[in-house]
CSV table of C-alpha atoms and ligand atoms in Angstrom, one decimal:
chain,number,residue,atom,x,y,z
A,295,MET,CA,-19.2,-18.5,158.1
A,296,LYS,CA,-17.8,-16.0,155.5
A,297,ARG,CA,-14.3,-15.3,156.3
A,298,ILE,CA,-13.3,-11.7,156.6
A,299,TYR,CA,-9.9,-10.9,155.1
A,300,LEU,CA,-7.9,-8.2,157.4
A,301,ASP,CA,-4.5,-9.0,155.9
A,302,TYR,CA,-4.0,-6.9,152.8
A,303,ALA,CA,-0.5,-5.9,153.9
A,304,ALA,CA,0.4,-9.5,153.8
A,305,THR,CA,-0.8,-10.1,150.2
A,306,THR,CA,-4.2,-9.7,148.6
A,307,PRO,CA,-6.6,-11.7,146.9
A,308,ILE,CA,-5.8,-11.6,142.9
A,309,ASP,CA,-8.4,-9.3,141.0
A,310,LYS,CA,-10.3,-11.3,138.2
A,311,ARG,CA,-9.9,-8.8,135.9
A,312,VAL,CA,-6.2,-9.4,136.2
A,313,VAL,CA,-6.3,-13.2,136.0
A,314,LYS,CA,-8.4,-12.8,132.4
A,315,VAL,CA,-5.9,-10.9,131.0
A,316,MET,CA,-3.0,-13.4,132.2
A,317,LEU,CA,-4.9,-16.9,131.3
A,318,PRO,CA,-3.7,-16.3,127.6
A,319,TYR,CA,0.2,-15.9,128.2
A,320,PHE,CA,-0.1,-19.6,129.9
A,321,GLU,CA,-1.8,-21.2,127.0
A,322,GLU,CA,-1.8,-19.8,123.5
A,323,ASN,CA,1.0,-17.1,123.8
A,324,PHE,CA,3.5,-18.8,125.6
A,325,GLY,CA,6.7,-18.0,124.4
A,326,ASN,CA,10.5,-16.9,125.7
A,327,THR,CA,11.0,-13.2,124.9
A,328,MET,CA,14.4,-14.3,124.0
A,329,SER,CA,12.9,-16.2,120.7
A,330,LEU,CA,12.8,-14.6,117.6
A,331,HIS,CA,9.9,-16.3,116.2
A,332,SER,CA,6.2,-14.9,116.3
A,333,PHE,CA,5.8,-16.5,119.7
A,334,GLY,CA,8.4,-14.9,121.0
A,335,GLN,CA,8.1,-11.9,120.0
A,336,GLU,CA,4.6,-11.7,120.8
A,337,ALA,CA,5.7,-12.5,124.4
A,338,LYS,CA,8.0,-9.6,123.9
A,339,PHE,CA,5.6,-7.5,122.7
A,340,ALA,CA,3.6,-7.8,126.3
A,341,LEU,CA,6.7,-7.5,128.3
A,342,GLU,CA,7.2,-4.1,126.6
A,343,GLN,CA,3.9,-3.2,126.8
A,344,SER,CA,3.2,-4.0,130.5
A,345,ARG,CA,6.9,-2.0,131.4
A,346,GLN,CA,5.4,1.1,130.0
A,347,ILE,CA,2.1,0.7,131.8
A,348,LEU,CA,4.0,0.2,135.4
A,349,ALA,CA,6.6,2.9,134.2
A,350,ASP,CA,3.7,5.3,133.7
A,351,LEU,CA,2.4,5.0,137.0
A,352,ILE,CA,5.4,6.5,138.8
A,353,ASN,CA,6.0,8.8,135.7
A,354,ALA,CA,9.4,6.8,134.9
A,355,GLU,CA,10.7,5.8,131.2
A,356,PRO,CA,9.7,1.9,130.4
A,357,ASN,CA,13.7,1.3,130.3
A,358,GLU,CA,14.2,2.4,133.8
A,359,ILE,CA,11.8,-0.6,134.6
A,360,ILE,CA,13.4,-4.4,135.4
A,361,PHE,CA,11.2,-7.3,136.7
A,362,THR,CA,12.3,-9.2,139.1
A,363,GLY,CA,10.9,-12.3,140.8
A,364,SER,CA,10.1,-10.5,144.3
A,365,ALA,CA,10.3,-7.2,146.4
A,366,THR,CA,13.0,-9.2,148.0
A,367,GLU,CA,14.8,-9.8,145.5
A,368,SER,CA,14.0,-6.3,144.1
A,369,ASN,CA,15.3,-4.8,147.5
A,370,ASN,CA,18.4,-7.2,147.8
A,371,LEU,CA,19.8,-5.8,144.1
A,372,ALA,CA,19.1,-2.3,144.6
A,373,LEU,CA,21.2,-2.5,148.2
A,374,LYS,CA,23.7,-5.2,146.7
A,375,GLY,CA,23.7,-3.9,143.5
A,376,ILE,CA,24.6,-0.5,144.0
A,377,ALA,CA,27.3,-1.3,146.3
A,378,PHE,CA,29.1,-3.4,144.3
A,379,ALA,CA,29.4,-0.7,141.1
A,380,ASN,CA,29.8,2.0,143.2
A,381,GLU,CA,32.5,0.7,145.4
A,382,LEU,CA,35.4,3.0,144.1
A,383,LYS,CA,33.3,6.2,145.6
A,384,GLY,CA,32.5,5.0,149.0
A,385,ASN,CA,31.7,2.3,150.8
A,386,HIS,CA,28.8,3.8,153.3
A,387,ILE,CA,25.0,3.0,153.4
A,388,ILE,CA,22.3,4.6,155.2
A,389,ILE,CA,19.2,3.0,156.1
A,390,SER,CA,16.3,3.3,158.8
A,391,ALA,CA,15.3,1.2,161.8
A,392,ILE,CA,12.1,0.4,160.6
A,393,GLU,CA,12.9,-1.3,156.8
A,394,HIS,CA,11.6,-4.3,156.0
A,395,PRO,CA,14.2,-8.0,156.9
A,396,CYS,CA,15.1,-7.8,153.6
A,397,ILE,CA,16.4,-4.3,153.3
A,398,ILE,CA,18.3,-5.3,157.2
A,399,GLU,CA,19.2,-8.4,156.1
A,400,SER,CA,20.9,-7.2,152.8
A,401,ALA,CA,22.6,-4.7,155.2
A,402,LYS,CA,23.8,-6.3,157.4
A,403,TRP,CA,25.5,-9.1,155.0
A,404,LEU,CA,26.9,-5.8,152.6
A,405,ALA,CA,28.8,-5.4,156.3
A,406,LYS,CA,30.0,-8.5,156.3
A,407,GLN,CA,31.6,-7.7,153.4
A,408,GLY,CA,33.0,-4.9,154.5
A,409,PHE,CA,30.4,-2.2,153.8
A,410,GLU,CA,29.7,0.2,156.3
A,411,ILE,CA,26.0,0.3,157.5
A,412,THR,CA,23.9,3.4,159.6
A,413,LYS,CA,21.2,2.5,160.6
A,414,LEU,CA,18.8,5.6,161.3
A,415,PRO,CA,16.2,6.0,164.1
A,416,VAL,CA,12.3,6.8,163.7
A,417,ASP,CA,10.4,9.3,166.6
A,418,LYS,CA,7.3,7.4,168.0
A,419,TYR,CA,5.0,7.7,164.6
A,420,GLY,CA,7.9,5.8,162.9
A,421,LEU,CA,9.1,9.2,161.1
A,422,VAL,CA,12.9,9.2,159.9
A,423,ASN,CA,13.8,12.7,160.5
A,424,PRO,CA,15.4,14.1,157.1
A,425,GLU,CA,17.8,16.1,158.9
A,426,ASP,CA,19.0,12.9,160.6
A,427,VAL,CA,19.5,11.8,156.6
A,428,LYS,CA,21.8,14.9,156.2
A,429,LYS,CA,23.8,14.9,159.1
A,430,ALA,CA,24.3,11.1,158.4
A,431,ILE,CA,25.3,11.4,154.8
A,432,THR,CA,29.5,11.4,154.4
A,433,PRO,CA,31.8,11.4,151.6
A,434,LYS,CA,31.9,8.0,151.5
A,435,THR,CA,28.0,7.1,151.3
A,436,ILE,CA,27.1,5.8,147.9
A,437,LEU,CA,23.1,5.1,148.9
A,438,VAL,CA,20.3,6.1,151.2
A,439,SER,CA,17.6,3.3,151.5
A,440,ILE,CA,14.4,4.8,153.0
A,441,MET,CA,10.8,2.6,152.8
A,442,HIS,CA,8.0,4.8,151.3
A,443,ALA,CA,5.9,3.6,154.2
A,444,SER,CA,5.8,0.7,156.9
A,445,ASN,CA,4.7,-2.2,156.4
A,446,GLU,CA,3.3,-2.8,159.7
A,447,ILE,CA,2.2,0.7,161.4
A,448,GLY,CA,1.3,2.1,158.0
A,449,THR,CA,3.5,5.5,158.5
A,450,ILE,CA,4.5,7.4,155.7
A,451,GLU,CA,7.9,8.4,155.2
A,452,PRO,CA,8.9,12.5,154.2
A,453,ILE,CA,10.3,10.6,150.5
A,454,ASP,CA,10.3,13.9,149.3
A,455,GLU,CA,12.4,15.7,151.2
A,456,ILE,CA,15.1,12.9,151.6
A,457,GLY,CA,15.2,12.6,148.0
A,458,LYS,CA,15.9,16.0,147.5
A,459,ILE,CA,18.8,16.0,150.5
A,460,CYS,CA,20.7,12.9,148.8
A,461,ARG,CA,20.0,14.3,145.5
A,462,GLN,CA,21.7,17.6,146.4
A,463,LYS,CA,24.4,15.4,148.2
A,464,GLY,CA,25.0,12.9,144.8
A,465,VAL,CA,24.1,10.4,146.8
A,466,TYR,CA,22.0,7.4,145.3
A,467,PHE,CA,18.4,6.9,146.8
A,468,HIS,CA,16.1,4.0,147.0
A,469,THR,CA,12.5,3.6,148.6
A,470,ASP,CA,10.9,0.5,149.3
A,471,ALA,CA,7.5,0.9,147.7
A,472,VAL,CA,5.7,-1.9,147.9
A,473,GLN,CA,3.0,-1.1,150.3
A,474,SER,CA,2.3,2.5,149.1
A,475,PHE,CA,2.7,1.6,145.0
A,476,GLY,CA,-0.9,1.9,143.5
A,477,LYS,CA,-2.1,3.1,147.1
A,478,ILE,CA,-1.0,6.7,146.9
A,479,PRO,CA,0.7,8.5,144.6
A,480,ILE,CA,4.1,8.5,143.7
A,481,ASP,CA,6.4,10.5,141.1
A,482,VAL,CA,10.0,9.4,141.1
A,483,LYS,CA,10.7,12.4,138.9
A,484,LYS,CA,10.1,15.1,141.5
A,485,MET,CA,10.4,12.6,144.4
A,486,ASN,CA,14.1,12.5,143.5
A,487,ILE,CA,13.8,8.7,143.4
A,488,ASP,CA,16.7,6.7,142.0
A,489,LEU,CA,15.7,3.1,142.5
A,490,LEU,CA,12.2,2.1,143.6
A,491,THR,CA,11.2,-1.1,144.3
A,492,ALA,CA,7.6,-2.4,144.1
A,493,SER,CA,5.4,-5.6,143.9
A,494,SER,CA,2.9,-7.4,142.6
A,495,HIS,CA,0.9,-9.7,145.1
A,496,LYS,CA,0.6,-6.4,147.1
A,497,MET,CA,-1.9,-4.6,144.3
A,498,TYR,CA,-4.3,-7.8,143.6
A,499,GLY,CA,-1.4,-9.1,140.8
A,500,PRO,CA,-0.1,-12.1,140.7
A,501,LYS,CA,2.8,-13.8,143.2
A,502,GLY,CA,6.4,-14.1,142.0
A,503,VAL,CA,6.6,-11.0,140.3
A,504,ALA,CA,7.8,-7.3,141.5
A,505,LEU,CA,10.0,-4.7,140.0
A,506,LEU,CA,12.8,-2.9,140.4
A,507,TYR,CA,12.9,0.9,138.8
A,508,ILE,CA,16.3,2.2,138.1
A,509,ARG,CA,16.4,5.7,137.4
A,510,ASN,CA,18.6,5.8,133.8
A,511,GLY,CA,22.5,7.0,134.4
A,512,VAL,CA,22.5,4.8,137.8
A,513,LYS,CA,25.7,2.3,138.1
A,514,ILE,CA,24.4,-0.9,139.3
A,515,GLU,CA,25.7,-4.7,139.3
A,516,PRO,CA,23.8,-7.5,138.5
A,517,ILE,CA,23.3,-10.0,141.0
A,518,LEU,CA,22.3,-13.0,139.0
A,519,HIS,CA,24.6,-13.7,135.9
A,520,GLY,CA,23.1,-15.9,132.3
A,521,GLY,CA,21.4,-14.9,129.1
A,522,GLY,CA,20.8,-11.1,129.9
A,523,GLN,CA,17.8,-10.4,129.7
A,524,GLU,CA,16.0,-7.2,131.6
A,525,ASN,CA,19.3,-4.9,130.6
A,526,GLY,CA,21.7,-7.5,131.5
A,527,LEU,CA,20.8,-7.0,135.1
A,528,ARG,CA,18.5,-10.1,136.2
A,529,SER,CA,19.1,-13.0,133.6
A,530,SER,CA,16.2,-15.5,133.4
A,531,THR,CA,13.7,-16.1,131.5
A,532,VAL,CA,10.9,-13.5,131.6
A,533,ASN,CA,7.9,-14.7,133.5
A,534,VAL,CA,5.4,-13.0,131.1
A,535,PRO,CA,1.9,-13.9,132.0
A,536,ALA,CA,3.2,-12.9,135.8
A,537,ILE,CA,4.2,-9.2,134.2
A,538,VAL,CA,0.6,-9.2,132.0
A,539,GLY,CA,-1.1,-9.3,135.1
A,540,PHE,CA,1.1,-7.0,137.4
A,541,ALA,CA,0.6,-4.3,134.5
A,542,LYS,CA,-3.1,-4.8,134.8
A,543,ALA,CA,-3.0,-4.8,138.7
A,544,ALA,CA,-1.0,-1.2,138.1
A,545,GLU,CA,-3.9,-0.2,135.3
A,546,ILE,CA,-6.6,-1.2,137.6
A,547,CYS,CA,-5.0,0.6,140.8
A,548,LYS,CA,-4.3,3.9,138.8
A,549,LYS,CA,-8.0,4.1,137.8
A,550,GLU,CA,-9.3,3.7,140.7
A,551,MET,CA,-6.5,4.8,142.8
A,552,SER,CA,-8.2,8.2,144.6
A,553,ARG,CA,-11.7,7.2,144.4
A,554,GLU,CA,-10.2,3.8,146.9
A,555,ALA,CA,-8.0,5.8,149.1
A,556,LEU,CA,-10.8,8.5,150.4
A,557,ARG,CA,-12.8,5.3,151.0
A,558,LEU,CA,-10.7,2.9,152.6
A,559,SER,CA,-9.4,6.2,155.2
A,560,LYS,CA,-13.4,6.5,155.6
A,561,LEU,CA,-13.5,2.6,157.0
A,562,ARG,CA,-10.2,2.9,158.4
A,563,ASP,CA,-11.0,6.0,160.5
A,564,LYS,CA,-14.3,4.4,161.9
A,565,LEU,CA,-12.4,1.3,162.8
A,566,ILE,CA,-9.5,3.5,164.9
A,567,LYS,CA,-12.4,5.5,166.4
A,568,SER,CA,-14.6,2.5,167.5
A,569,VAL,CA,-11.2,0.4,168.8
A,570,LEU,CA,-9.8,3.7,170.6
A,571,LYS,CA,-12.8,3.2,173.1
A,572,ILE,CA,-11.6,0.2,174.2
A,573,LYS,CA,-9.8,1.0,177.7
A,574,GLY,CA,-6.0,0.5,177.2
A,575,SER,CA,-5.8,0.8,173.6
A,576,HIS,CA,-3.3,3.0,171.5
A,577,LEU,CA,-2.9,3.4,168.0
A,578,ASN,CA,0.6,2.7,166.6
A,579,GLY,CA,1.9,5.0,163.6
A,580,HIS,CA,1.3,8.3,162.7
A,581,PRO,CA,-2.2,9.5,163.5
A,582,LYS,CA,-2.5,11.3,159.9
A,583,ASN,CA,0.4,10.9,157.5
A,584,ARG,CA,-0.3,6.9,157.4
A,585,LEU,CA,-1.3,4.7,154.8
A,586,PRO,CA,-5.3,4.8,154.1
A,587,ASN,CA,-5.7,1.1,154.6
A,588,ASN,CA,-3.6,0.5,157.5
A,589,ALA,CA,-4.4,0.8,161.2
A,590,ASN,CA,-2.3,-0.9,163.7
A,591,PHE,CA,-3.3,-1.2,167.8
A,592,ARG,CA,-2.0,-2.3,171.1
A,593,PHE,CA,-3.7,-3.2,174.0
A,594,GLU,CA,-2.5,-3.0,177.4
A,595,PHE,CA,-2.0,-6.7,178.9
A,596,VAL,CA,-3.4,-8.1,175.6
A,597,GLU,CA,-1.1,-11.1,173.9
A,598,GLY,CA,-1.0,-10.0,170.3
A,599,GLU,CA,-0.8,-13.8,168.8
A,600,SER,CA,-4.0,-14.9,171.3
A,601,LEU,CA,-5.6,-11.9,169.8
A,602,ILE,CA,-4.9,-13.1,166.6
A,603,MET,CA,-6.1,-16.7,167.7
A,604,ARG,CA,-9.6,-15.8,168.6
A,605,LEU,CA,-10.4,-13.3,165.8
A,606,ASP,CA,-9.3,-16.2,163.8
A,607,LEU,CA,-11.7,-18.5,165.4
A,608,GLU,CA,-14.4,-15.8,164.6
A,609,GLY,CA,-13.6,-16.0,160.8
A,610,ILE,CA,-11.4,-12.7,160.9
A,611,ALA,CA,-8.1,-12.7,159.5
A,612,CYS,CA,-5.4,-9.9,160.9
A,613,SER,CA,-1.9,-10.1,161.9
A,614,THR,CA,0.5,-9.0,164.8
A,615,GLY,CA,2.8,-7.4,162.7
A,616,SER,CA,4.2,-8.7,159.1
A,617,ALA,CA,3.9,-11.8,157.7
A,618,CYS,CA,7.3,-12.4,158.0
A,619,SER,CA,7.5,-11.8,161.7
A,620,SER,CA,4.5,-12.9,162.9
A,621,ILE,CA,6.0,-16.8,163.0
A,622,LYS,CA,8.9,-15.0,165.3
A,623,LEU,CA,8.8,-14.9,169.1
A,624,GLU,CA,10.8,-11.7,169.1
A,625,PRO,CA,9.0,-8.1,169.4
A,626,SER,CA,8.3,-6.6,165.8
A,627,HIS,CA,11.6,-4.3,165.8
A,628,VAL,CA,9.1,-1.6,164.2
A,629,LEU,CA,7.4,-1.5,167.3
A,630,THR,CA,10.7,-1.7,169.3
A,631,ALA,CA,12.3,1.3,167.2
A,632,ILE,CA,9.2,3.4,167.5
A,633,GLY,CA,10.3,3.3,171.6
A,634,LEU,CA,7.4,0.5,172.9
A,635,ARG,CA,9.0,-1.8,175.5
A,636,PRO,CA,9.1,-6.1,174.0
A,637,GLU,CA,5.8,-6.2,176.2
A,638,GLU,CA,4.1,-3.4,174.5
A,639,ALA,CA,5.3,-4.5,171.1
A,640,HIS,CA,3.8,-8.0,171.7
A,641,GLY,CA,0.2,-6.9,172.1
A,642,SER,CA,-0.1,-5.3,168.7
A,643,LEU,CA,-2.7,-5.7,166.3
A,644,ARG,CA,-2.6,-5.1,162.5
A,645,VAL,CA,-5.6,-4.6,160.4
A,646,SER,CA,-4.9,-3.8,156.8
A,647,LEU,CA,-7.7,-3.1,154.7
A,648,GLY,CA,-8.5,-3.6,151.1
A,649,ARG,CA,-10.2,-3.7,148.0
A,650,PHE,CA,-12.2,-6.1,148.9
A,651,THR,CA,-13.4,-4.9,152.4
A,652,SER,CA,-16.5,-3.7,153.3
A,653,GLU,CA,-18.2,-1.8,156.0
A,654,LYS,CA,-20.4,-4.9,156.7
A,655,GLU,CA,-16.6,-6.5,158.0
A,656,ILE,CA,-15.2,-3.6,159.8
A,657,ASN,CA,-18.7,-3.3,161.7
A,658,GLN,CA,-17.9,-7.1,162.0
A,659,LEU,CA,-14.2,-6.6,163.6
A,660,ILE,CA,-15.8,-3.5,166.1
A,661,LYS,CA,-17.9,-5.9,166.7
A,662,VAL,CA,-16.6,-8.5,168.3
A,663,LEU,CA,-12.8,-7.0,169.1
A,664,PRO,CA,-14.0,-5.6,172.4
A,665,GLY,CA,-15.3,-8.7,173.9
A,666,ILE,CA,-12.1,-10.4,172.8
A,667,VAL,CA,-9.8,-8.2,174.2
A,668,GLU,CA,-11.5,-8.4,177.5
A,669,LYS,CA,-11.5,-11.8,177.9
A,670,ILE,CA,-7.8,-11.9,177.2
A,671,ARG,CA,-7.0,-9.5,179.7
A,672,SER,CA,-9.0,-11.2,182.4
A,673,ILE,CA,-6.6,-14.0,182.0
A,674,SER,CA,-3.2,-12.0,181.8
A,675,PRO,CA,-0.8,-12.4,184.6
A,676,PHE,CA,0.5,-9.3,183.7
A,677,LYS,CA,-2.6,-7.5,184.8
A,678,LYS,CA,-2.8,-5.8,188.3
B,1389,PLP,C1,7.9,-3.2,152.4
B,1389,PLP,C2,7.8,-4.7,152.5
B,1389,PLP,N1,9.4,-4.5,152.0
B,1389,PLP,C3,9.1,-6.0,151.6
B,1389,PLP,C4,8.3,-7.0,151.2
B,1389,PLP,C5,9.0,-8.4,150.6
B,1389,PLP,O1,8.0,-8.9,149.6
B,1389,PLP,P1,8.5,-9.9,149.4
B,1389,PLP,O2,8.2,-11.2,150.9
B,1389,PLP,O3,7.0,-10.8,148.7
B,1389,PLP,O4,9.6,-10.2,148.4
B,1389,PLP,C6,7.4,-6.5,152.3
B,1389,PLP,C7,6.5,-8.2,152.0
B,1389,PLP,O5,6.0,-7.9,152.9
B,1389,PLP,C8,6.9,-5.6,152.4
B,1389,PLP,O6,5.9,-5.4,152.9
């Protein structure tokens, strides 16, 4: 049986074109970017070229990009780095209720260190209201961190409006753009973004590399201290093969973005239209303002985990929510934040499409899903 992968929000397969450009950096061009000899200088050249390509994708300057090991690390650095560098100005940070756990847990940790955290609610579609951001900002606020697009329900947040408010109020604005980077256009200048997180393995690049965009002039403290790489903000020997791959992945995404967004949104809409014909099914997230590759459903009297297991037996890989929360038994904090009761939140299915998703694969999901939902429902103890 040929397996069907529909969990691109968890991670993506690496594009063959990306692997190809990475290979020389494992073998002949293996130098350390800090070395003065030609091996080092070749590695340094590749590093700076990659920085330029990634900066171009979001209209940033190359010196505003620093490489890290993961989006989790970038988000930790954004929150903790801004908090500790700006303590004298204030101790208040604003996030939303639907952020990824690496933002929520970093904020919780900062609260233990004496920082004050405001967690903004979202509406039934998962949207943050920019007016709520405005009202929550106090003279002590130093940072607002709102994700660009939800990894679970795909809702795209009004970050340009939020960015404008933050800039007017003189507060730094960070956005976690892990799910949107390379999929929809981002312009850090136009959107008034001060810090932005993106990750390679969500866009057909290798795992183990991510970036943090930090606008020139933003005050930030490192959390790793050592040899002073990445402008002193992320000491560690630089992972050149992964960074070269990340840049190639970004180059491909930039070239193919508009065509791919159109192709995927057509497939997504076909899927949504068909699935909503199933009795007792609902769409989670915004009906229009969502990522081109995300569909998230809820089925009454159906347990999400059972659905995933049965789909897996049919060779189809989907998810109940984020990959991190799918092993927890607690309902997703994102689904409860949009107002779902825990039992409703447990009946969710995230289908995330990507570069290698074909119409045939979507048709196969559409074919098997109604029967699976019916079967699980027929044995549900909650069904009247
Ligand atoms: C929106 C968002 N932020 C951050 C992360 C963390 O990425 P990683 O686990 O690769 O560090 C993810 C991963 O799912 C994500 O979707």
